[in-house]
Amino acid sequence: MKPKSARIRFKKGVIHSKDFALPARYNSPDPIQYGWFTWKLNPEFPADGKRIRLTCAVCSKIYVHSWPINTTTLKDHFDKNHLAIKCRIMREALESSTPNDETILGTSLVGQYDSSQSAPSIDNFFSQDTNKSGSSQQQMSRIANGPHFLAFDPGEHTRLVLMMIIANNLPFSLVDSETFKAHVLYLRDDAPSISRSTLRRKLTEIYEMKTLSMKEKFAANTSLFALTMDEWRSSNDFDFLGITLHFYNNLCQKENYTIGFEALNKHLFYTGKVLYDCLIKVLRDYGIENRIISITRDNAGPMNTMMDFYRCGRSISEIDFHGDIRCIGHILNLSTEDFLKFTYFKKSSSQEFKALIAKIEEEHPEFKDSAERMSSLPNAMRFIILKIRYNHEMKNGFLDLVEKKKKNESTSRGPEKIMGDNDTRWLSTYKMIDRFIYFRVEITNVLKYALRDGKVSDTDRGKFEITDNDWLYLKSVRDVLEEFRFPTLRLQATSYPTIHQTISLVYGTLCALDSPKLQEVCPLNPYFAMGLKAAKSKLLKYFPIYNEDITSNKMLYIAVVLEPRFKLAVFESNGFTETQIEAIKKAFVEVYEQYKKKYEDITDECTIVDDDATTVRAAKHVFGFGFAKRASRVDLETEIDKYFREPQEPEDQDAMAFYKSRKTIYPILYRSIKMMAILKSQGAVDIEVSTDDELEAEEEVEGDTYCSKVGVDDGLLLIDYSEFAEEDTDELELLAQAIAV
């Protein structure tokens, strides 16, 4: 057994002596002996005797003590700020063969060791210690430069490797590579090896614990949940179904989670029944199948069938389920695509489209030559872009012209290259046209030089000519796409509920498409006119805001009325008919009455409010229980009238804050807004605004078909690998990385 070192004692006042020296380390107090702190003697002689400078080995916190030092302060600092390190040291000591009384477990630093004490919870697994000062690199540097007896923890090593792999979208096979092993052994020659199986097992544990935590959270929450669903195909032809959950928690804070992620390629073809089965399985797994208030989804055939199965599979009352809501982002996509078909920037082989083109050709034979030019223009643009990007001489000439342009404009900002488009992303087509117009002068000069120097074959010469009429036409197409770009980006940029904005965005987009600037082009180009008409028709098909029958979008109108900045006044000021406004108000009252009937006994959260001037009269303690109860009932009877009498709130007013401050004035409306605010206007997978690099090259990710359990939390993609064979998991990792980006 290692003998205990005796504590060094000094006579009173000896610390002021010039001969005073700190004891050797093996005789020093425990925080110094075990490397938690370093100490140094100040050569000065302060009157209070505080000459000993103590520095934390982890965070460089400094204390100045007299003799004897206060070890309790040092231990408290380590317990409060570096508990994870302490736990690792204790755990390694416990697992070692050394007797406890010869390790840190036998010192005053630990006291009675509690074996149940553990490292930080799973929720903080991928988080930095926020109590540490400085950047993560500085912290790592300090720890690396600290004493080596802060024990190496294999578990922490595994955690850091796993965090690195996930954060950088690396395959797990990395840890099996000889170069990675050599790197680890260089840092520490006795470091244990980590296998991909170990990492997958650890990630599965994290996934299961996170899933359990989510289930407990959902069960404890008292509100209903809104879903968004989307099915889409990736660039490598994998079909996916994504399901996200949205709700306000019991503190009225908005939360959302990805609860379902299914690869659909295991099915030869998937129908609405397949999607329905996936949805129900996820909902039952989380125990929320009877707590769904709405489903926002796209308008694809399988999704429509899925909703039919969902309605038939449950007894749905309107108070509990506010129906399926069309994803406005998807409808904007469809509308934009209809316009692009008539400009030939998007191909279409449908019989309906061919019939409309034939009708235009029959009615406007004088437009034949212009139509041929217009139909060839998109391919000519793409051809020019490819030539400038990949022909060495044309590329260098273009870059030189761009550099001169920046010098002339005295700026270093602005785009430097032209862009191609992606057939599945209309925003990329907008960017291609916009950038093409921006570089009109440079492109024209490059093409002129290429034609002059004979760098172009005879077959390509026609593609190198862009006329003034072509440029005017491209500007008109760009202007139309710009009107769709604004609502799309507005939806993408918001992290708060946008259901109340749906009608407004549709109305604004339709008004923009009817603007004189765009309409004056229609008589000059029947194809352009037909495209605008088709785009507006598509919007009105799903959002018939000019119809006096509001049934199909009733909940969208009610969401607008519940918004204190809008109410009914917004419809009155934007030209909606009296019949429409009356129908909207009637629908609003009907839903209010349903909530009122369901929540007749409003004695819980609605009375728990601050006693400000607007709510104190409804508090039960003011005039006695009976009188307050009668006053609340009167409030309920006039709740809607009072809401409409109040003026609209200013633009910066938050709807939830408005209702939370008026719980007792508008108790039913408060409950309504909690439900309505979580209804989503956009689907689970938002429209992507691609970066330049994404538009230049789409990465191809190879892999087979898998069904994966996935959870997403703070950008972390968690996959349950337990269902897959060892030989399948590498491909699954690559697939997951393609999804996560």
Short mmCIF file of N, CA and C in Angstrom, two decimals, residues 46-199:
data_model
loop_
_atom_site.label_atom_id
_atom_site.label_comp_id
_atom_site.label_asym_id
_atom_site.label_seq_id
_atom_site.Cartn_x
_atom_site.Cartn_y
_atom_site.Cartn_z
N PRO A 46 2.68 40.62 0.11
CA PRO A 46 1.49 41.41 0.47
C PRO A 46 1.19 41.29 1.96
N ALA A 47 0.54 42.32 2.49
CA ALA A 47 0.26 42.36 3.93
C ALA A 47 -0.66 41.24 4.37
N ASP A 48 -1.59 40.83 3.48
CA ASP A 48 -2.53 39.78 3.88
C ASP A 48 -1.95 38.38 3.73
N GLY A 49 -0.71 38.28 3.28
CA GLY A 49 -0.07 36.98 3.19
C GLY A 49 -0.47 36.14 2.00
N LYS A 50 -1.27 36.69 1.08
CA LYS A 50 -1.75 35.91 -0.08
C LYS A 50 -0.67 35.93 -1.16
N ARG A 51 0.23 34.95 -1.04
CA ARG A 51 1.36 34.88 -1.96
C ARG A 51 1.27 33.69 -2.91
N ILE A 52 0.29 32.81 -2.68
CA ILE A 52 0.25 31.56 -3.45
C ILE A 52 -0.76 31.70 -4.59
N ARG A 53 -0.26 31.62 -5.80
CA ARG A 53 -1.09 31.77 -7.01
C ARG A 53 -1.45 30.38 -7.53
N LEU A 54 -2.74 30.05 -7.52
CA LEU A 54 -3.23 28.73 -7.93
C LEU A 54 -3.97 28.85 -9.25
N THR A 55 -3.61 28.01 -10.23
CA THR A 55 -4.20 28.07 -11.58
C THR A 55 -4.83 26.74 -11.93
N CYS A 56 -6.09 26.77 -12.35
CA CYS A 56 -6.79 25.54 -12.76
C CYS A 56 -6.12 24.96 -14.00
N ALA A 57 -5.87 23.66 -13.99
CA ALA A 57 -5.19 23.00 -15.12
C ALA A 57 -6.08 22.88 -16.34
N VAL A 58 -7.39 23.11 -16.19
CA VAL A 58 -8.32 22.95 -17.31
C VAL A 58 -8.70 24.30 -17.91
N CYS A 59 -9.18 25.21 -17.08
CA CYS A 59 -9.72 26.47 -17.60
C CYS A 59 -8.88 27.69 -17.26
N SER A 60 -7.76 27.51 -16.54
CA SER A 60 -6.86 28.61 -16.18
C SER A 60 -7.47 29.61 -15.22
N LYS A 61 -8.52 29.21 -14.50
CA LYS A 61 -9.05 30.06 -13.44
C LYS A 61 -7.97 30.24 -12.38
N ILE A 62 -7.82 31.47 -11.87
CA ILE A 62 -6.74 31.79 -10.93
C ILE A 62 -7.32 32.17 -9.57
N TYR A 63 -6.74 31.59 -8.54
CA TYR A 63 -7.05 31.98 -7.16
C TYR A 63 -5.73 32.39 -6.50
N VAL A 64 -5.79 33.32 -5.55
CA VAL A 64 -4.61 33.73 -4.78
C VAL A 64 -4.92 33.51 -3.30
N HIS A 65 -4.16 32.62 -2.66
CA HIS A 65 -4.41 32.24 -1.27
C HIS A 65 -3.18 32.52 -0.41
N SER A 66 -3.44 32.56 0.88
CA SER A 66 -2.35 32.54 1.86
C SER A 66 -2.13 31.10 2.27
N TRP A 67 -1.21 30.87 3.20
CA TRP A 67 -0.99 29.51 3.71
C TRP A 67 -1.74 29.33 5.02
N PRO A 68 -2.45 28.19 5.19
CA PRO A 68 -2.65 27.09 4.26
C PRO A 68 -3.72 27.45 3.22
N ILE A 69 -3.61 26.85 2.04
CA ILE A 69 -4.58 27.16 0.99
C ILE A 69 -5.93 26.56 1.33
N ASN A 70 -6.98 27.15 0.78
CA ASN A 70 -8.35 26.67 1.01
C ASN A 70 -8.69 25.63 -0.06
N THR A 71 -8.48 24.36 0.26
CA THR A 71 -8.73 23.30 -0.74
C THR A 71 -10.22 23.14 -1.05
N THR A 72 -11.09 23.54 -0.15
CA THR A 72 -12.54 23.43 -0.41
C THR A 72 -12.93 24.29 -1.60
N THR A 73 -12.37 25.50 -1.68
CA THR A 73 -12.66 26.38 -2.82
C THR A 73 -12.23 25.73 -4.13
N LEU A 74 -11.06 25.10 -4.10
CA LEU A 74 -10.54 24.47 -5.32
C LEU A 74 -11.40 23.28 -5.73
N LYS A 75 -11.80 22.47 -4.76
CA LYS A 75 -12.66 21.32 -5.07
C LYS A 75 -14.02 21.77 -5.60
N ASP A 76 -14.58 22.82 -5.00
CA ASP A 76 -15.88 23.33 -5.46
C ASP A 76 -15.80 23.83 -6.90
N HIS A 77 -14.69 24.49 -7.22
CA HIS A 77 -14.52 24.97 -8.60
C HIS A 77 -14.52 23.80 -9.58
N PHE A 78 -13.78 22.74 -9.25
CA PHE A 78 -13.69 21.60 -10.17
C PHE A 78 -15.03 20.89 -10.28
N ASP A 79 -15.75 20.75 -9.16
CA ASP A 79 -17.06 20.08 -9.19
C ASP A 79 -18.06 20.88 -10.02
N LYS A 80 -17.99 22.18 -9.93
CA LYS A 80 -18.96 23.02 -10.62
C LYS A 80 -18.67 23.15 -12.11
N ASN A 81 -17.39 23.24 -12.46
CA ASN A 81 -17.04 23.57 -13.84
C ASN A 81 -16.46 22.42 -14.66
N HIS A 82 -15.95 21.40 -13.98
CA HIS A 82 -15.27 20.33 -14.72
C HIS A 82 -15.68 18.96 -14.18
N LEU A 83 -16.97 18.81 -13.93
CA LEU A 83 -17.46 17.56 -13.36
C LEU A 83 -17.22 16.38 -14.29
N ALA A 84 -17.34 16.61 -15.59
CA ALA A 84 -17.16 15.51 -16.54
C ALA A 84 -15.74 14.94 -16.45
N ILE A 85 -14.74 15.82 -16.31
CA ILE A 85 -13.35 15.36 -16.19
C ILE A 85 -13.16 14.61 -14.89
N LYS A 86 -13.73 15.14 -13.83
CA LYS A 86 -13.62 14.47 -12.53
C LYS A 86 -14.23 13.08 -12.59
N CYS A 87 -15.41 12.98 -13.25
CA CYS A 87 -16.08 11.68 -13.35
C CYS A 87 -15.23 10.69 -14.14
N ARG A 88 -14.59 11.17 -15.20
CA ARG A 88 -13.75 10.26 -15.98
C ARG A 88 -12.56 9.76 -15.18
N ILE A 89 -11.93 10.65 -14.42
CA ILE A 89 -10.79 10.25 -13.59
C ILE A 89 -11.24 9.23 -12.56
N MET A 90 -12.39 9.49 -11.94
CA MET A 90 -12.91 8.56 -10.93
C MET A 90 -13.26 7.22 -11.54
N ARG A 91 -13.88 7.25 -12.72
CA ARG A 91 -14.30 6.00 -13.36
C ARG A 91 -13.08 5.16 -13.74
N GLU A 92 -12.03 5.81 -14.26
CA GLU A 92 -10.83 5.07 -14.62
C GLU A 92 -10.15 4.50 -13.39
N ALA A 93 -10.16 5.27 -12.31
CA ALA A 93 -9.58 4.77 -11.07
C ALA A 93 -10.35 3.57 -10.55
N LEU A 94 -11.67 3.64 -10.67
CA LEU A 94 -12.51 2.54 -10.19
C LEU A 94 -12.30 1.28 -11.02
N GLU A 95 -12.08 1.45 -12.34
CA GLU A 95 -11.92 0.30 -13.23
C GLU A 95 -10.50 -0.27 -13.20
N SER A 96 -9.57 0.47 -12.61
CA SER A 96 -8.19 0.00 -12.57
C SER A 96 -8.02 -1.04 -11.46
N SER A 97 -6.90 -1.74 -11.49
CA SER A 97 -6.62 -2.77 -10.47
C SER A 97 -5.99 -2.18 -9.22
N THR A 98 -5.69 -0.89 -9.23
CA THR A 98 -5.07 -0.24 -8.08
C THR A 98 -6.09 -0.09 -6.96
N PRO A 99 -5.71 -0.38 -5.71
CA PRO A 99 -6.64 -0.19 -4.59
C PRO A 99 -7.14 1.25 -4.53
N ASN A 100 -8.40 1.40 -4.15
CA ASN A 100 -9.02 2.73 -4.14
C ASN A 100 -8.26 3.73 -3.29
N ASP A 101 -7.73 3.28 -2.13
CA ASP A 101 -7.08 4.24 -1.24
C ASP A 101 -5.73 4.70 -1.77
N GLU A 102 -5.27 4.12 -2.88
CA GLU A 102 -4.04 4.59 -3.50
C GLU A 102 -4.33 5.44 -4.74
N THR A 103 -5.60 5.71 -4.98
CA THR A 103 -6.00 6.53 -6.12
C THR A 103 -6.75 7.76 -5.61
N ILE A 104 -7.29 8.51 -6.54
CA ILE A 104 -8.05 9.70 -6.18
C ILE A 104 -9.28 9.37 -5.35
N LEU A 105 -9.76 8.10 -5.46
CA LEU A 105 -10.96 7.70 -4.72
C LEU A 105 -10.71 7.69 -3.22
N GLY A 106 -9.45 7.63 -2.82
CA GLY A 106 -9.14 7.61 -1.40
C GLY A 106 -8.74 8.96 -0.85
N THR A 107 -9.01 10.03 -1.57
CA THR A 107 -8.61 11.37 -1.14
C THR A 107 -9.81 12.22 -0.76
N SER A 108 -9.50 13.39 -0.24
CA SER A 108 -10.56 14.33 0.12
C SER A 108 -11.21 14.96 -1.10
N LEU A 109 -10.61 14.76 -2.27
CA LEU A 109 -11.19 15.33 -3.49
C LEU A 109 -12.51 14.67 -3.85
N VAL A 110 -12.70 13.45 -3.41
CA VAL A 110 -13.89 12.70 -3.78
C VAL A 110 -14.79 12.46 -2.59
N GLY A 111 -14.21 12.22 -1.45
CA GLY A 111 -15.03 11.85 -0.30
C GLY A 111 -15.56 10.44 -0.50
N GLN A 112 -16.79 10.20 -0.10
CA GLN A 112 -17.41 8.90 -0.31
C GLN A 112 -17.82 8.79 -1.77
N TYR A 113 -17.16 7.91 -2.52
CA TYR A 113 -17.42 7.82 -3.97
C TYR A 113 -18.79 7.22 -4.24
N ASP A 114 -19.53 7.89 -5.08
CA ASP A 114 -20.86 7.43 -5.48
C ASP A 114 -20.74 6.82 -6.87
N SER A 115 -20.84 5.51 -6.96
CA SER A 115 -20.66 4.82 -8.25
C SER A 115 -21.74 5.15 -9.25
N SER A 116 -22.86 5.71 -8.77
CA SER A 116 -23.94 6.07 -9.70
C SER A 116 -23.66 7.38 -10.41
N GLN A 117 -22.63 8.10 -9.91
CA GLN A 117 -22.30 9.38 -10.54
C GLN A 117 -21.77 9.12 -11.94
N SER A 118 -22.25 9.88 -12.90
CA SER A 118 -21.89 9.61 -14.29
C SER A 118 -21.56 10.89 -15.01
N ALA A 119 -21.10 10.71 -16.20
CA ALA A 119 -20.79 11.86 -17.06
C ALA A 119 -22.06 12.56 -17.47
N PRO A 120 -21.98 13.68 -18.17
CA PRO A 120 -23.17 14.43 -18.57
C PRO A 120 -24.18 13.57 -19.32
N SER A 121 -25.46 13.99 -19.30
CA SER A 121 -26.56 13.22 -19.87
C SER A 121 -26.46 13.15 -21.38
N ILE A 122 -27.30 12.27 -21.94
CA ILE A 122 -27.28 12.06 -23.39
C ILE A 122 -27.66 13.32 -24.14
N ASP A 123 -28.46 14.20 -23.51
CA ASP A 123 -28.87 15.43 -24.19
C ASP A 123 -27.67 16.32 -24.48
N ASN A 124 -26.60 16.16 -23.65
CA ASN A 124 -25.42 17.00 -23.84
C ASN A 124 -24.28 16.24 -24.51
N PHE A 125 -24.62 15.09 -25.10
CA PHE A 125 -23.58 14.22 -25.65
C PHE A 125 -22.76 14.93 -26.70
N PHE A 126 -23.42 15.71 -27.55
CA PHE A 126 -22.73 16.39 -28.64
C PHE A 126 -22.53 17.86 -28.33
N SER A 127 -22.64 18.27 -27.06
CA SER A 127 -22.54 19.69 -26.72
C SER A 127 -21.22 19.97 -26.05
N GLN A 128 -20.74 21.19 -26.24
CA GLN A 128 -19.56 21.64 -25.54
C GLN A 128 -19.94 22.03 -24.12
N ASP A 129 -18.96 22.03 -23.22
CA ASP A 129 -19.19 22.49 -21.85
C ASP A 129 -19.26 24.01 -21.88
N THR A 130 -20.47 24.54 -21.70
CA THR A 130 -20.67 25.99 -21.83
C THR A 130 -20.02 26.76 -20.70
N ASN A 131 -19.63 26.07 -19.61
CA ASN A 131 -19.01 26.78 -18.51
C ASN A 131 -17.53 27.03 -18.74
N LYS A 132 -16.98 26.37 -19.77
CA LYS A 132 -15.57 26.58 -20.04
C LYS A 132 -15.38 27.90 -20.77
N SER A 133 -14.34 28.61 -20.39
CA SER A 133 -14.10 29.90 -21.04
C SER A 133 -13.24 29.70 -22.27
N GLY A 134 -13.36 30.62 -23.23
CA GLY A 134 -12.56 30.57 -24.42
C GLY A 134 -13.15 29.67 -25.48
N SER A 135 -12.50 29.64 -26.63
CA SER A 135 -12.98 28.83 -27.74
C SER A 135 -12.69 27.36 -27.47
N SER A 136 -13.32 26.48 -28.28
CA SER A 136 -13.10 25.05 -28.11
C SER A 136 -11.63 24.69 -28.37
N GLN A 137 -11.00 25.37 -29.35
CA GLN A 137 -9.60 25.08 -29.63
C GLN A 137 -8.72 25.48 -28.45
N GLN A 138 -9.04 26.62 -27.83
CA GLN A 138 -8.27 27.05 -26.67
C GLN A 138 -8.43 26.07 -25.52
N GLN A 139 -9.68 25.60 -25.32
CA GLN A 139 -9.92 24.65 -24.24
C GLN A 139 -9.14 23.36 -24.48
N MET A 140 -9.19 22.86 -25.72
CA MET A 140 -8.47 21.63 -26.04
C MET A 140 -6.97 21.83 -25.85
N SER A 141 -6.49 23.01 -26.23
CA SER A 141 -5.06 23.29 -26.09
C SER A 141 -4.66 23.30 -24.63
N ARG A 142 -5.51 23.91 -23.79
CA ARG A 142 -5.19 23.97 -22.37
C ARG A 142 -5.15 22.58 -21.75
N ILE A 143 -6.14 21.77 -22.13
CA ILE A 143 -6.18 20.42 -21.57
C ILE A 143 -4.98 19.61 -22.07
N ALA A 144 -4.65 19.79 -23.38
CA ALA A 144 -3.52 19.05 -23.93
C ALA A 144 -2.21 19.45 -23.27
N ASN A 145 -2.09 20.73 -22.92
CA ASN A 145 -0.87 21.22 -22.28
C ASN A 145 -0.87 20.97 -20.78
N GLY A 146 -2.00 20.49 -20.27
CA GLY A 146 -2.11 20.23 -18.85
C GLY A 146 -1.42 18.94 -18.46
N PRO A 147 -1.49 18.56 -17.21
CA PRO A 147 -0.82 17.36 -16.71
C PRO A 147 -1.36 16.11 -17.39
N HIS A 148 -0.47 15.18 -17.72
CA HIS A 148 -0.90 13.97 -18.42
C HIS A 148 -1.70 13.05 -17.52
N PHE A 149 -1.67 13.27 -16.20
CA PHE A 149 -2.40 12.37 -15.31
C PHE A 149 -3.89 12.70 -15.26
N LEU A 150 -4.38 13.72 -16.01
CA LEU A 150 -5.82 13.83 -16.25
C LEU A 150 -6.14 12.69 -17.21
N ALA A 151 -6.67 11.60 -16.68
CA ALA A 151 -6.64 10.29 -17.31
C ALA A 151 -7.28 10.26 -18.69
N PHE A 152 -6.68 9.48 -19.59
CA PHE A 152 -7.26 9.23 -20.91
C PHE A 152 -8.49 8.37 -20.74
N ASP A 153 -9.60 8.83 -21.30
CA ASP A 153 -10.87 8.12 -21.16
C ASP A 153 -11.25 7.52 -22.51
N PRO A 154 -11.24 6.20 -22.66
CA PRO A 154 -11.64 5.58 -23.94
C PRO A 154 -13.05 5.96 -24.37
N GLY A 155 -13.96 6.11 -23.39
CA GLY A 155 -15.33 6.49 -23.72
C GLY A 155 -15.40 7.88 -24.33
N GLU A 156 -14.61 8.80 -23.77
CA GLU A 156 -14.58 10.16 -24.31
C GLU A 156 -13.93 10.17 -25.69
N HIS A 157 -12.92 9.33 -25.86
CA HIS A 157 -12.28 9.20 -27.17
C HIS A 157 -13.29 8.72 -28.22
N THR A 158 -14.10 7.74 -27.86
CA THR A 158 -15.13 7.23 -28.78
C THR A 158 -16.14 8.32 -29.09
N ARG A 159 -16.54 9.08 -28.08
CA ARG A 159 -17.51 10.16 -28.28
C ARG A 159 -16.99 11.20 -29.25
N LEU A 160 -15.73 11.59 -29.08
CA LEU A 160 -15.16 12.63 -29.94
C LEU A 160 -15.02 12.14 -31.38
N VAL A 161 -14.65 10.89 -31.57
CA VAL A 161 -14.54 10.34 -32.92
C VAL A 161 -15.91 10.30 -33.58
N LEU A 162 -16.92 9.85 -32.82
CA LEU A 162 -18.28 9.78 -33.36
C LEU A 162 -18.78 11.17 -33.72
N MET A 163 -18.51 12.14 -32.86
CA MET A 163 -18.93 13.51 -33.13
C MET A 163 -18.25 14.05 -34.39
N MET A 164 -16.98 13.73 -34.56
CA MET A 164 -16.24 14.19 -35.75
C MET A 164 -16.83 13.57 -37.02
N ILE A 165 -17.13 12.28 -36.97
CA ILE A 165 -17.66 11.59 -38.15
C ILE A 165 -19.01 12.17 -38.56
N ILE A 166 -19.88 12.38 -37.59
CA ILE A 166 -21.22 12.89 -37.91
C ILE A 166 -21.16 14.34 -38.35
N ALA A 167 -20.36 15.15 -37.66
CA ALA A 167 -20.30 16.57 -37.99
C ALA A 167 -19.74 16.81 -39.39
N ASN A 168 -18.91 15.90 -39.88
CA ASN A 168 -18.27 16.09 -41.18
C ASN A 168 -18.77 15.13 -42.25
N ASN A 169 -19.87 14.41 -41.94
CA ASN A 169 -20.48 13.48 -42.91
C ASN A 169 -19.47 12.47 -43.45
N LEU A 170 -18.72 11.85 -42.53
CA LEU A 170 -17.72 10.86 -42.91
C LEU A 170 -18.28 9.45 -42.71
N PRO A 171 -17.81 8.48 -43.47
CA PRO A 171 -18.27 7.10 -43.26
C PRO A 171 -17.61 6.48 -42.04
N PHE A 172 -18.30 5.54 -41.42
CA PHE A 172 -17.75 4.87 -40.24
C PHE A 172 -16.52 4.03 -40.59
N SER A 173 -16.40 3.65 -41.86
CA SER A 173 -15.24 2.86 -42.26
C SER A 173 -13.93 3.62 -42.08
N LEU A 174 -14.02 4.91 -41.82
CA LEU A 174 -12.82 5.72 -41.57
C LEU A 174 -11.98 5.13 -40.44
N VAL A 175 -12.65 4.66 -39.37
CA VAL A 175 -11.91 4.20 -38.19
C VAL A 175 -11.17 2.90 -38.46
N ASP A 176 -11.53 2.19 -39.52
CA ASP A 176 -10.84 0.95 -39.87
C ASP A 176 -9.65 1.18 -40.80
N SER A 177 -9.48 2.41 -41.25
CA SER A 177 -8.38 2.69 -42.17
C SER A 177 -7.06 2.73 -41.42
N GLU A 178 -5.99 2.31 -42.09
CA GLU A 178 -4.68 2.28 -41.47
C GLU A 178 -4.18 3.69 -41.15
N THR A 179 -4.53 4.66 -41.98
CA THR A 179 -4.06 6.03 -41.74
C THR A 179 -4.68 6.61 -40.48
N PHE A 180 -5.97 6.32 -40.25
CA PHE A 180 -6.61 6.82 -39.03
C PHE A 180 -5.99 6.16 -37.80
N LYS A 181 -5.76 4.86 -37.87
CA LYS A 181 -5.16 4.16 -36.74
C LYS A 181 -3.76 4.70 -36.45
N ALA A 182 -3.00 4.96 -37.51
CA ALA A 182 -1.66 5.50 -37.32
C ALA A 182 -1.71 6.88 -36.67
N HIS A 183 -2.69 7.68 -37.05
CA HIS A 183 -2.84 9.02 -36.47
C HIS A 183 -3.13 8.92 -34.97
N VAL A 184 -4.05 8.03 -34.59
CA VAL A 184 -4.40 7.88 -33.18
C VAL A 184 -3.21 7.37 -32.38
N LEU A 185 -2.50 6.39 -32.92
CA LEU A 185 -1.35 5.83 -32.20
C LEU A 185 -0.23 6.86 -32.06
N TYR A 186 -0.14 7.77 -33.01
CA TYR A 186 0.87 8.83 -32.90
C TYR A 186 0.55 9.74 -31.72
N LEU A 187 -0.74 10.01 -31.51
CA LEU A 187 -1.14 10.87 -30.40
C LEU A 187 -1.00 10.17 -29.07
N ARG A 188 -1.31 8.87 -29.06
CA ARG A 188 -1.20 8.10 -27.81
C ARG A 188 -1.00 6.63 -28.18
N ASP A 189 0.17 6.12 -27.87
CA ASP A 189 0.51 4.79 -28.36
C ASP A 189 -0.25 3.67 -27.67
N ASP A 190 -0.90 3.97 -26.53
CA ASP A 190 -1.67 2.92 -25.86
C ASP A 190 -3.18 3.11 -26.03
N ALA A 191 -3.57 3.99 -26.97
CA ALA A 191 -5.01 4.23 -27.18
C ALA A 191 -5.66 2.98 -27.75
N PRO A 192 -6.81 2.57 -27.19
CA PRO A 192 -7.50 1.39 -27.71
C PRO A 192 -8.10 1.69 -29.09
N SER A 193 -8.16 0.67 -29.92
CA SER A 193 -8.74 0.85 -31.25
C SER A 193 -10.25 0.93 -31.16
N ILE A 194 -10.86 1.62 -32.14
CA ILE A 194 -12.32 1.76 -32.21
C ILE A 194 -12.77 1.13 -33.52
N SER A 195 -13.76 0.28 -33.45
CA SER A 195 -14.28 -0.35 -34.66
C SER A 195 -15.55 0.36 -35.10
N ARG A 196 -15.91 0.17 -36.36
CA ARG A 196 -17.15 0.77 -36.86
C ARG A 196 -18.35 0.19 -36.12
N SER A 197 -18.25 -1.07 -35.69
CA SER A 197 -19.36 -1.67 -34.94
C SER A 197 -19.57 -0.95 -33.62
N THR A 198 -18.47 -0.57 -32.98
CA THR A 198 -18.58 0.17 -31.72
C THR A 198 -19.27 1.51 -31.93
N LEU A 199 -18.89 2.19 -32.99
CA LEU A 199 -19.51 3.49 -33.27
C LEU A 199 -20.99 3.34 -33.59
#
